XYZ file of C-alpha atoms in Angstrom:
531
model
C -6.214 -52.041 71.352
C -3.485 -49.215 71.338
C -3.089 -46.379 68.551
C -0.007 -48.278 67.691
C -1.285 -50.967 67.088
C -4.279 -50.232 65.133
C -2.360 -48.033 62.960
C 0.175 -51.421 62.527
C -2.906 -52.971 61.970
C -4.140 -50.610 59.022
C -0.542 -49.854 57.592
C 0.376 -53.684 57.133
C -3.152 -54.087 55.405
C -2.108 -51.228 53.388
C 1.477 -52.823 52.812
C -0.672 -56.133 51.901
C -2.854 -54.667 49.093
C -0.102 -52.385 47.370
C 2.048 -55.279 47.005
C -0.535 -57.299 45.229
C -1.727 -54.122 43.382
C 2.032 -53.735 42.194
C 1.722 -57.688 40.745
C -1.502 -57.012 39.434
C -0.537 -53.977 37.709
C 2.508 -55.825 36.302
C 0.665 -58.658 34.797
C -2.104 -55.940 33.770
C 0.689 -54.361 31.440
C 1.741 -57.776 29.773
C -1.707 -57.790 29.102
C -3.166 -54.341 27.954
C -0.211 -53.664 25.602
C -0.386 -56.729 23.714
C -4.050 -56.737 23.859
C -3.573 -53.039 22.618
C -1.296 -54.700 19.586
C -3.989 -57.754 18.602
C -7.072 -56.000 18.749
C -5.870 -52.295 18.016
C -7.207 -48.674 18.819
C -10.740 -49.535 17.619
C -10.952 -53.375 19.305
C -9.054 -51.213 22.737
C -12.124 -48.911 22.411
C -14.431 -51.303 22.182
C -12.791 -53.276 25.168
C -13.267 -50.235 27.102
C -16.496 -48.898 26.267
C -17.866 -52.237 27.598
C -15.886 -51.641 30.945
C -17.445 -48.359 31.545
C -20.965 -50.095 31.250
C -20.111 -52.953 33.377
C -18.162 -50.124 35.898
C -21.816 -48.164 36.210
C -23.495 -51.098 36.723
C -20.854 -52.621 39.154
C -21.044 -49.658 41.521
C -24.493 -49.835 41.967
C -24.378 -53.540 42.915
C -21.225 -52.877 44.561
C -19.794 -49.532 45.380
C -21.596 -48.720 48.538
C -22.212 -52.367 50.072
C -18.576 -53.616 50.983
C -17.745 -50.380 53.131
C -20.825 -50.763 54.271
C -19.917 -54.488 55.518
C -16.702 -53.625 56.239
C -17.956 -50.602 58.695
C -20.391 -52.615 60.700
C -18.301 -55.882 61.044
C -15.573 -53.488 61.953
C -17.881 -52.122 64.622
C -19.221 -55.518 65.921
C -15.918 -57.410 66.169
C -14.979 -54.392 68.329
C -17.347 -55.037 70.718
C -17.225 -58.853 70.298
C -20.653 -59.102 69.362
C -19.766 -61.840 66.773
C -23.204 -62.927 66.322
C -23.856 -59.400 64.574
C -21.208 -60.472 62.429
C -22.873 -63.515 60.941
C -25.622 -61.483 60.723
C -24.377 -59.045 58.747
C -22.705 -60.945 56.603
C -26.494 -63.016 55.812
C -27.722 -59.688 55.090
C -25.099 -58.462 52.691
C -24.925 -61.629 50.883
C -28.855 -61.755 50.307
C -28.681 -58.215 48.875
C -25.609 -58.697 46.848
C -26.850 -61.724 45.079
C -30.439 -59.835 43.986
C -28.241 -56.959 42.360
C -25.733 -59.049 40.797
C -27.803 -61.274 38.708
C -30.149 -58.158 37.903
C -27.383 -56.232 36.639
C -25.520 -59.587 34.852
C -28.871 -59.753 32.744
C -29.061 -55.770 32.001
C -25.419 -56.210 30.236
C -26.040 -59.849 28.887
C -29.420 -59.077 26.871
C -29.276 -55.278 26.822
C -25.433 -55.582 25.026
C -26.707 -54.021 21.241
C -28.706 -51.336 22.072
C -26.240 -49.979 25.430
C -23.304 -50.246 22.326
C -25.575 -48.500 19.897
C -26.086 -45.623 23.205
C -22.359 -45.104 23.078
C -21.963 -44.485 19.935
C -20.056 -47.410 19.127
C -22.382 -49.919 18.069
C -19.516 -52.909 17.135
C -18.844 -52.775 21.103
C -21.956 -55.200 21.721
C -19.524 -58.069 21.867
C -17.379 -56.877 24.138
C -20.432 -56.027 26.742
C -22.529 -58.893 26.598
C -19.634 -61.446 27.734
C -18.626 -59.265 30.363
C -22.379 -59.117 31.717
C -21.815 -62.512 33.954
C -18.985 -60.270 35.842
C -21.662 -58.359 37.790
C -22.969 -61.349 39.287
C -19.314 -63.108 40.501
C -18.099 -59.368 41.417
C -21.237 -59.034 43.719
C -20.060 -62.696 45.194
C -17.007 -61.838 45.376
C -17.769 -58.353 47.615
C -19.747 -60.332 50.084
C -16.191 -62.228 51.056
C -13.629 -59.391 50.597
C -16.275 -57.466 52.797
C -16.300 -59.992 55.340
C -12.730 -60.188 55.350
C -11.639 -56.425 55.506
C -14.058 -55.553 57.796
C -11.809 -57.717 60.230
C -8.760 -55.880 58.895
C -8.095 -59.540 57.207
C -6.659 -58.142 53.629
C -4.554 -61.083 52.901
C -7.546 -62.995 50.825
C -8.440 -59.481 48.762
C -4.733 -59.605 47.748
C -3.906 -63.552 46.536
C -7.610 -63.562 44.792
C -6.590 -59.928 43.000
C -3.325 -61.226 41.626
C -5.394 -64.629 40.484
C -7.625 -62.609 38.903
C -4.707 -60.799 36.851
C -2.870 -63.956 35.924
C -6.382 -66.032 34.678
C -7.227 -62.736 32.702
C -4.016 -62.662 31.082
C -4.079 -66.014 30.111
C -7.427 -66.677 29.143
C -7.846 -63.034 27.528
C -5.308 -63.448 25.215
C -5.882 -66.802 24.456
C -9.359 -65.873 22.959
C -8.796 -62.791 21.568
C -6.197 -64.670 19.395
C -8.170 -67.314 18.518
C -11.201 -65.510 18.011
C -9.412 -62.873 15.397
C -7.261 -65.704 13.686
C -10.750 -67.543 13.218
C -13.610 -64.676 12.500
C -11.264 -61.946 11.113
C -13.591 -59.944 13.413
C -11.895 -56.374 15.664
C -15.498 -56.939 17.662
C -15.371 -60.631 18.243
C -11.690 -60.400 19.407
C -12.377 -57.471 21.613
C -15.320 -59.636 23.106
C -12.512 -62.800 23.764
C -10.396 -60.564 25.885
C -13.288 -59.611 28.072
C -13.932 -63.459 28.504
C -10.342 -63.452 30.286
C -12.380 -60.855 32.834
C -15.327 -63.375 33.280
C -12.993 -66.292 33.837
C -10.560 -64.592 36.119
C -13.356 -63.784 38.655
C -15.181 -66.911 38.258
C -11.799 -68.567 39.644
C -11.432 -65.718 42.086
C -14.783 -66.391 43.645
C -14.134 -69.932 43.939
C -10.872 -69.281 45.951
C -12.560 -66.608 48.307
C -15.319 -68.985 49.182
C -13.008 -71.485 49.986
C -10.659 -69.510 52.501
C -14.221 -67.587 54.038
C -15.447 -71.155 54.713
C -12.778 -71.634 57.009
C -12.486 -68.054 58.495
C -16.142 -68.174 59.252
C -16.357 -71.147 60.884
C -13.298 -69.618 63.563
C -15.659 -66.757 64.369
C -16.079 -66.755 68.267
C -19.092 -67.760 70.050
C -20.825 -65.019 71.418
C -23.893 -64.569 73.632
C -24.890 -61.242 71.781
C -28.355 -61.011 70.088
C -28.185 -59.811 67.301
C -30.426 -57.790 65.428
C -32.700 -58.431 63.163
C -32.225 -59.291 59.184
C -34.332 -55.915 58.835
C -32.628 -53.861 61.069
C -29.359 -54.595 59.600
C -30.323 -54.498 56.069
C -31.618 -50.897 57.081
C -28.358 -50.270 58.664
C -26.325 -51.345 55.486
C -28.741 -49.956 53.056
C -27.988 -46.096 55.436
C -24.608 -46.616 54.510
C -24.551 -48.354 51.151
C -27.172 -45.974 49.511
C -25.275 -42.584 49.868
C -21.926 -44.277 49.022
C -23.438 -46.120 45.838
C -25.288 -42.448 44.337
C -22.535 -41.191 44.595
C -19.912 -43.752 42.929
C -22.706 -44.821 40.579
C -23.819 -41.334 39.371
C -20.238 -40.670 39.232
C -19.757 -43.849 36.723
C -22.843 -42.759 34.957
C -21.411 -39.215 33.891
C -18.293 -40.906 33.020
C -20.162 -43.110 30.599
C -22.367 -39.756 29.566
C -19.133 -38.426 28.597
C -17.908 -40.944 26.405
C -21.056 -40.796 24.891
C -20.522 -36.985 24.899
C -17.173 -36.743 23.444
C -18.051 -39.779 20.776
C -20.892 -37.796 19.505
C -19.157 -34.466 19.203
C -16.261 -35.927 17.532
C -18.565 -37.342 14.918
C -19.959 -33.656 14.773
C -17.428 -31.769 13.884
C -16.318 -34.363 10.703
C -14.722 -37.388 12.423
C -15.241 -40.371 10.497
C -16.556 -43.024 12.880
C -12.819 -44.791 12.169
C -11.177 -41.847 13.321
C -13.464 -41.294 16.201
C -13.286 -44.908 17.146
C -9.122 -44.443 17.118
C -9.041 -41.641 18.845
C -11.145 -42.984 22.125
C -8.916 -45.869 21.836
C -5.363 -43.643 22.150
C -7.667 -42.053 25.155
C -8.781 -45.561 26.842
C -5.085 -46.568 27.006
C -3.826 -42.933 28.229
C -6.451 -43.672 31.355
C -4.920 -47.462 31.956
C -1.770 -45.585 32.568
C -3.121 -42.955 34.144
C -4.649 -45.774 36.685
C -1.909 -47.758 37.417
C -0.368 -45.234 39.612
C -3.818 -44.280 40.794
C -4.820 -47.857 41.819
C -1.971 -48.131 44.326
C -3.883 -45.698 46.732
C -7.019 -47.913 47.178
C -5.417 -50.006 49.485
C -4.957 -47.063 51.468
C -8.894 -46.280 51.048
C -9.738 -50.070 51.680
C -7.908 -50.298 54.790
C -8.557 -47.061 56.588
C -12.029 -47.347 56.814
C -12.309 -50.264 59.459
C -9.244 -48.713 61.242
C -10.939 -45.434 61.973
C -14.048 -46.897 62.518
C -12.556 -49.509 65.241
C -10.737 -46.213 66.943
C -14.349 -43.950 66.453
C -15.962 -46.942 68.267
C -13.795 -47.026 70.940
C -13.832 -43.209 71.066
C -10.137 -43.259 70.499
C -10.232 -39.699 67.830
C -6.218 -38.755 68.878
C -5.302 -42.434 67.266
C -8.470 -42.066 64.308
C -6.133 -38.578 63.712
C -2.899 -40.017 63.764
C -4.038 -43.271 61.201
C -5.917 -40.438 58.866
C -2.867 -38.018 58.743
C -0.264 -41.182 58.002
C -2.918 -42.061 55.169
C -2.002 -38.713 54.133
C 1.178 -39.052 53.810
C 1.531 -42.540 52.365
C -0.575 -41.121 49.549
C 1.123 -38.629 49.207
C 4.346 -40.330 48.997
C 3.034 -42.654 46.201
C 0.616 -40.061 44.187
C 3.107 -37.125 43.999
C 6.450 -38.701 42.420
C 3.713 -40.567 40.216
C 2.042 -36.833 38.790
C 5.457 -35.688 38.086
C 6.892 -38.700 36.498
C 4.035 -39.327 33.944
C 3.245 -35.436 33.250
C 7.345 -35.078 32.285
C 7.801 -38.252 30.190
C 4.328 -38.628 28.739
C 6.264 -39.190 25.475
C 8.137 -41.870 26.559
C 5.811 -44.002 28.492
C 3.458 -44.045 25.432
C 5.713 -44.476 22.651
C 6.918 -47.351 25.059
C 3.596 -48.794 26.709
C 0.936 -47.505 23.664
C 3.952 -48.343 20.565
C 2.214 -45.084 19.386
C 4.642 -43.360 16.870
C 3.971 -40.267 14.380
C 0.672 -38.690 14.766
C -0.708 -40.763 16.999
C 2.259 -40.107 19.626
C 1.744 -36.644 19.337
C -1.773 -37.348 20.395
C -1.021 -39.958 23.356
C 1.369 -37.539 24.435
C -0.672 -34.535 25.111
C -3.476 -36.984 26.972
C -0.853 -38.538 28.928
C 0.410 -35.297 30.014
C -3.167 -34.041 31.112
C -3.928 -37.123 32.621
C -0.647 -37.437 34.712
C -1.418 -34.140 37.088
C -4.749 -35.568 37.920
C -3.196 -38.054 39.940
C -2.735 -36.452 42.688
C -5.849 -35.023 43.096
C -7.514 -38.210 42.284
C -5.248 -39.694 45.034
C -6.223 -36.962 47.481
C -9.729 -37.139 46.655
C -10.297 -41.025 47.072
C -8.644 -40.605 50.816
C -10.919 -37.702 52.011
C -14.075 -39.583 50.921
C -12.621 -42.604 52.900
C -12.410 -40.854 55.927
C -15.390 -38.998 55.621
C -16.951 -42.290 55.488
C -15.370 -44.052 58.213
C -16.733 -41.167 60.224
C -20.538 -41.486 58.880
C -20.472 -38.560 56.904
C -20.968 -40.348 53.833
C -23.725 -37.657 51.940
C -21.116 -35.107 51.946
C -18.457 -36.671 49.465
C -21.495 -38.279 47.341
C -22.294 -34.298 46.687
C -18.960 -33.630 45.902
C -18.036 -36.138 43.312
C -21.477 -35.030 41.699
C -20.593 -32.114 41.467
C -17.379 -33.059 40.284
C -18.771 -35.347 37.555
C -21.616 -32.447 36.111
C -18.415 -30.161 35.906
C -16.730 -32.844 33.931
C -19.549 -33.353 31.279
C -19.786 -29.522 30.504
C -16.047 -29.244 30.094
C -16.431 -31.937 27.722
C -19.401 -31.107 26.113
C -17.946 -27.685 24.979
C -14.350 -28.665 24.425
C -14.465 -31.661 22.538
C -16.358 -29.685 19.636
C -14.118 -27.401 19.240
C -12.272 -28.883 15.963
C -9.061 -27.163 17.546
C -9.119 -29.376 20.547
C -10.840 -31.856 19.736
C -10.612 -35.746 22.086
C -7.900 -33.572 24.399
C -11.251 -31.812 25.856
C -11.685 -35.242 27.560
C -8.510 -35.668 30.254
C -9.033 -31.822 30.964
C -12.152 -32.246 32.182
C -11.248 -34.949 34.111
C -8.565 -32.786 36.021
C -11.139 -29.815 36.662
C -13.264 -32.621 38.073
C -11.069 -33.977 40.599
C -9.783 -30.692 41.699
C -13.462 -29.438 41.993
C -13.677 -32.570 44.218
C -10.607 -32.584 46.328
C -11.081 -28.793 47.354
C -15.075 -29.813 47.834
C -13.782 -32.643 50.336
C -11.088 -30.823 52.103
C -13.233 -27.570 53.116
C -16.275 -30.312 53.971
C -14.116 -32.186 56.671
C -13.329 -29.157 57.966
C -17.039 -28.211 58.429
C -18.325 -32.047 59.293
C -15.329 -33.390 61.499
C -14.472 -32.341 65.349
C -10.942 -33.283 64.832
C -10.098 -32.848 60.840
C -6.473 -34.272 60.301
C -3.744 -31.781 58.373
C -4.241 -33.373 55.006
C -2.217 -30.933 52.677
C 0.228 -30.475 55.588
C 1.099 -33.936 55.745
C 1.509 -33.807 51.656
C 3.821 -30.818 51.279
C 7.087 -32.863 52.123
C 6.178 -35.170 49.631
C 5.254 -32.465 47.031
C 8.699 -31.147 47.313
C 10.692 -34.362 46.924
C 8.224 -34.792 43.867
C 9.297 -31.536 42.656
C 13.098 -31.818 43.137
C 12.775 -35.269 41.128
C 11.007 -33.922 38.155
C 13.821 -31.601 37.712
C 16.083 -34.227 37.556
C 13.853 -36.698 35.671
C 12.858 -33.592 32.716
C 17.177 -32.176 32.653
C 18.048 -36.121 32.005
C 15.314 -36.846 29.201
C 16.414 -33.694 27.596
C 20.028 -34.769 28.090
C 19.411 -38.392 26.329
C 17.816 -36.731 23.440
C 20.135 -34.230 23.320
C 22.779 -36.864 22.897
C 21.041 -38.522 20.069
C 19.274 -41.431 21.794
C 16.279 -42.605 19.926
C 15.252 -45.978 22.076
C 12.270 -45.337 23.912
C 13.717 -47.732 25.955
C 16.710 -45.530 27.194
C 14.517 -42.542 27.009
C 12.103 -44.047 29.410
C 13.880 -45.799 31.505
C 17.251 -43.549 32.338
C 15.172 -41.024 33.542
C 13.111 -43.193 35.580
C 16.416 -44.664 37.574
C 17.388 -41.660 37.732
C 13.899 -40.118 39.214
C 13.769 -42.749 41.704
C 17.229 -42.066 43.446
C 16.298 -38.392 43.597
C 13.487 -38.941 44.653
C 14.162 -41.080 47.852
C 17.145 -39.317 49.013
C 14.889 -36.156 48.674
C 12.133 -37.445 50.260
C 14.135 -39.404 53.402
C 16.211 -35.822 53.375
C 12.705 -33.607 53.708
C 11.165 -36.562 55.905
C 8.118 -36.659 53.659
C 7.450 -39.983 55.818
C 8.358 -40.227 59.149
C 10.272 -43.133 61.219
C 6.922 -44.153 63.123
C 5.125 -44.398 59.793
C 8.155 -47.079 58.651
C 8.191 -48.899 61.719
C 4.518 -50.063 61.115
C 4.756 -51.527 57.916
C 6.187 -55.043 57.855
C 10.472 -55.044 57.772
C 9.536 -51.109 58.512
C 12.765 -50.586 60.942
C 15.227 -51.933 57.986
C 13.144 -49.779 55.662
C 13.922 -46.436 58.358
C 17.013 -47.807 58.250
C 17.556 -47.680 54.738
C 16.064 -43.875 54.239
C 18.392 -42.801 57.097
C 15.131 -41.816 58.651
């Protein structure tokens, strides 16, 4: 297949997954900000507390496993050896199911005492009914791996905006109900987690149905394939450095909630306040990840790409996909940073309806959290690469790295009275720059042909810059016309951001005419930048 093409392929897959990340992340905010209203700071924290549990125990079960899949079905199809594929796919599913159901019954019976480990003991609701998520999200990889190891994204998308739009509806539902009816912050926090079980019970019911068909139109093949232990050793070679890492990585970010919960408490935080305080925190990071989430697409789809072009020893077009991953994330991450950093006020008075002190709080999270976005961004595409070229022990070292460097800066910020829960987001961003400068000099060491990553990111920084300019000189200009709607003061400077930035960017050619002309409608959208 040409570089064109396989770049088409992995750019439309891209394309595919940011739309239905946009649709998710839409519904996500009609749900998170009234949930936010129901259940409160303490029922948020509580919401989130048993998310971080369920997120440690995901990635083991699933972290390492789909790129796994996704790697060697990428690699068979390649080579038409389809029987390898149905092998595979037997293999993974075998695997996934054992670690699903152990870790659905580790949440399920376990809930009290891994609440009582946070240090937020009325979270035990809230964990044990999102335990039976481990189990359907396991399902649930088996299919999306399937499907994206044949560059097939368009089932990962409709079942991720299902998910959204059942969670909404049955989240809120029973968070209602269940306050209205027990009076209870817990109870109610534990309803809108059953909107998570229910939206991927109906998500695994419609990827089984479209991999029934989709499996059944795999070519014959008169490959042998190998055996169920050889390619359960070949996943697990994969899967195992992948899943340390992401899983070790979860596990420090639960250590530091744990952390920064207990130190609070230390230095004369009433459990209330405490409990408030990681709640204004928990809704700082759902901003923070809405921008952030767009770039997983990018991750999800380059891996099979490059490893399709690695196969076929094709490293000038494995070059040319990496560096326009670069700068598609770039174009996304770096308007994002800016944006959020400058009107952290705004966008939490608007999105949190924090006012007085607890603004002033949100505020100085948000603004933290917004510049690690770009480094997050930056370090989620290096470890995708790395992977898609087998080096997937390097970037495992990084983000622990990353993670223990977290944990101290939290351990010795958060008790200091002065600083208090803002300890938190800063070691986040000294954790993903740690990691972004780990996995930049280590593809530079590991890779024969590194692409330009911060090259290819520079033209985008710029536009980004130019556009916080103009976003910060029209906030100030609002206020300094007496506007008070958070409304206005969020959303003027947003317009106005946007123009900037795409006449800056199309003007600097932060993304280039070939990169347009791959995505679907891309000439009208060259076109359009004047590119």
């Amino acid at each position: 297949m040409s570089d064109t093409r396989k770049q088409q392929n992995f750019l439309q897959g891209t394309a595919l997954l940011a739309m239905a990340t946009a649709i998710v992340k839409v519904i996500g905010a009609l749900y998170k900000i009234p949930l936010n209203a129901i259940i409160g700071e303490q029922g948020f924290g509580y919401f989130n507390t048993a998310y971080e549990i369920y997120n440690v125990l995901l990635m083991i079960s699933t972290a390492g496993l789909p790129v796994a899949m996704s790697r060697m079905i990428s690699q068979a199809s390649s080579l038409g050896h389809y029987n390898q594929v149905r092998r595979i796919y037997r293999t993974a599913k075998g695997i996934f199911l054992g670690l699903g159901i152990t870790g659905s019954l580790l949440m399920t019976v376990f809930c009290r005492q891994l609440a009582q480990f946070q240090n937020q003991p009325d979270a035990w609701a809230a964990i044990g009914f999102l335990g039976p998520c481990v189990l359907l999200i396991c399902i649930m990889s088996t299919f999306r791996g399937f499907f994206q190891g044949q560059s097939n994204m368009l089932p990962t998308s409709i079942s991720q905006v299902l998910e959204a739009v059942v969670k909404l509806i049955v989240g809120m539902v029973a968070a209602l109900v269940l306050l209205k009816a027990t009076g209870s912050i817990p109870l109610a926090a534990g309803g809108a987690i059953l909107g998570v079980t229910a939206s991927c019970l109906v998500s695994a019911f419609y990827l089984y149905y479209c991999f029934r068909s989709r499996y059944g139109d795999l070519p014959q093949a008169q490959d042998a394939p190998r055996s169920f232990s050889d390619t359960a050793r070949g996943l697990l070679v994969i899967a195992i450095p992948i899943t340390i890492g992401s899983a070790g990585l979860q596990m420090l970010t639960m250590l530091e909630t744990k952390i920064f919960m207990g130190r609070l408490l230390d230095i004369g935080y009433t459990q209330k306040v405490a409990d408030i305080h990681r709640g204004i925190f928990s809704m700082t990071q759902t901003i923070y990840n809405m921008p952030a989430a767009f770039i997983s697409p990018i991750t999800i789809s380059i891996i099979p790409a490059i490893t399709a072009q690695l196969t076929l020893c094709n490293h000038r077009g494995a070059k040319a996909t990496e560096e326009a991953a670069a700068r598609i994330t770039g174009l996304i991450a770096m308007p994002c940073t800016f944006g959020l950093a400058i009107l952290a006020q705004p966008v939490t008075a608007l999105i949190g309806l924090y006012r007085g002190e607890n603004l002033v709080l949100a505020t100085q999270l948000m603004t933290v959290m917004g510049m690690c976005i770009i480094f997050n961004a930056v370090a989620l595409v290096t470890t995708a690469i790395m992977q898609a070229h087998g080096h997937a022990e390097r970037p495992v070292i990084n983000m622990l790295l990353g993670g223990v460097l977290n944990v101290i800066v939290v351990y010795i910020l958060t008790g200091n009275p002065s600083i208090g829960i803002l300890g938190a987001p800063l070691g986040t961003l000294l954790c993903y720059i740690s990691i972004t400068a780990l996995n930049l000099y280590s593809m530079h060491r590991l890779l024969d042909h590194p692409p330009a990553i911060v090259p290819n990111l520079a033209r985008s920084f710029l536009a980004a810059a130019i556009m916080g300019v103009a976003v910060g000189g029209s906030f100030l200009g609002l206020k300094a016309l007496g506007i008070s709607s958070w409304v206005m003061l969020c959303g003027g400077p947003i317009l106005v951001g946007v123009a900037v930035y795409l006449a800056a960017a199309a003007r600097l050619k932060a993304v280039t005419r070939e990169d347009c002309l791959l995505l679907p409608k891309g000439e009208k959208i060259a076109d359009f930048l004047k590119l």
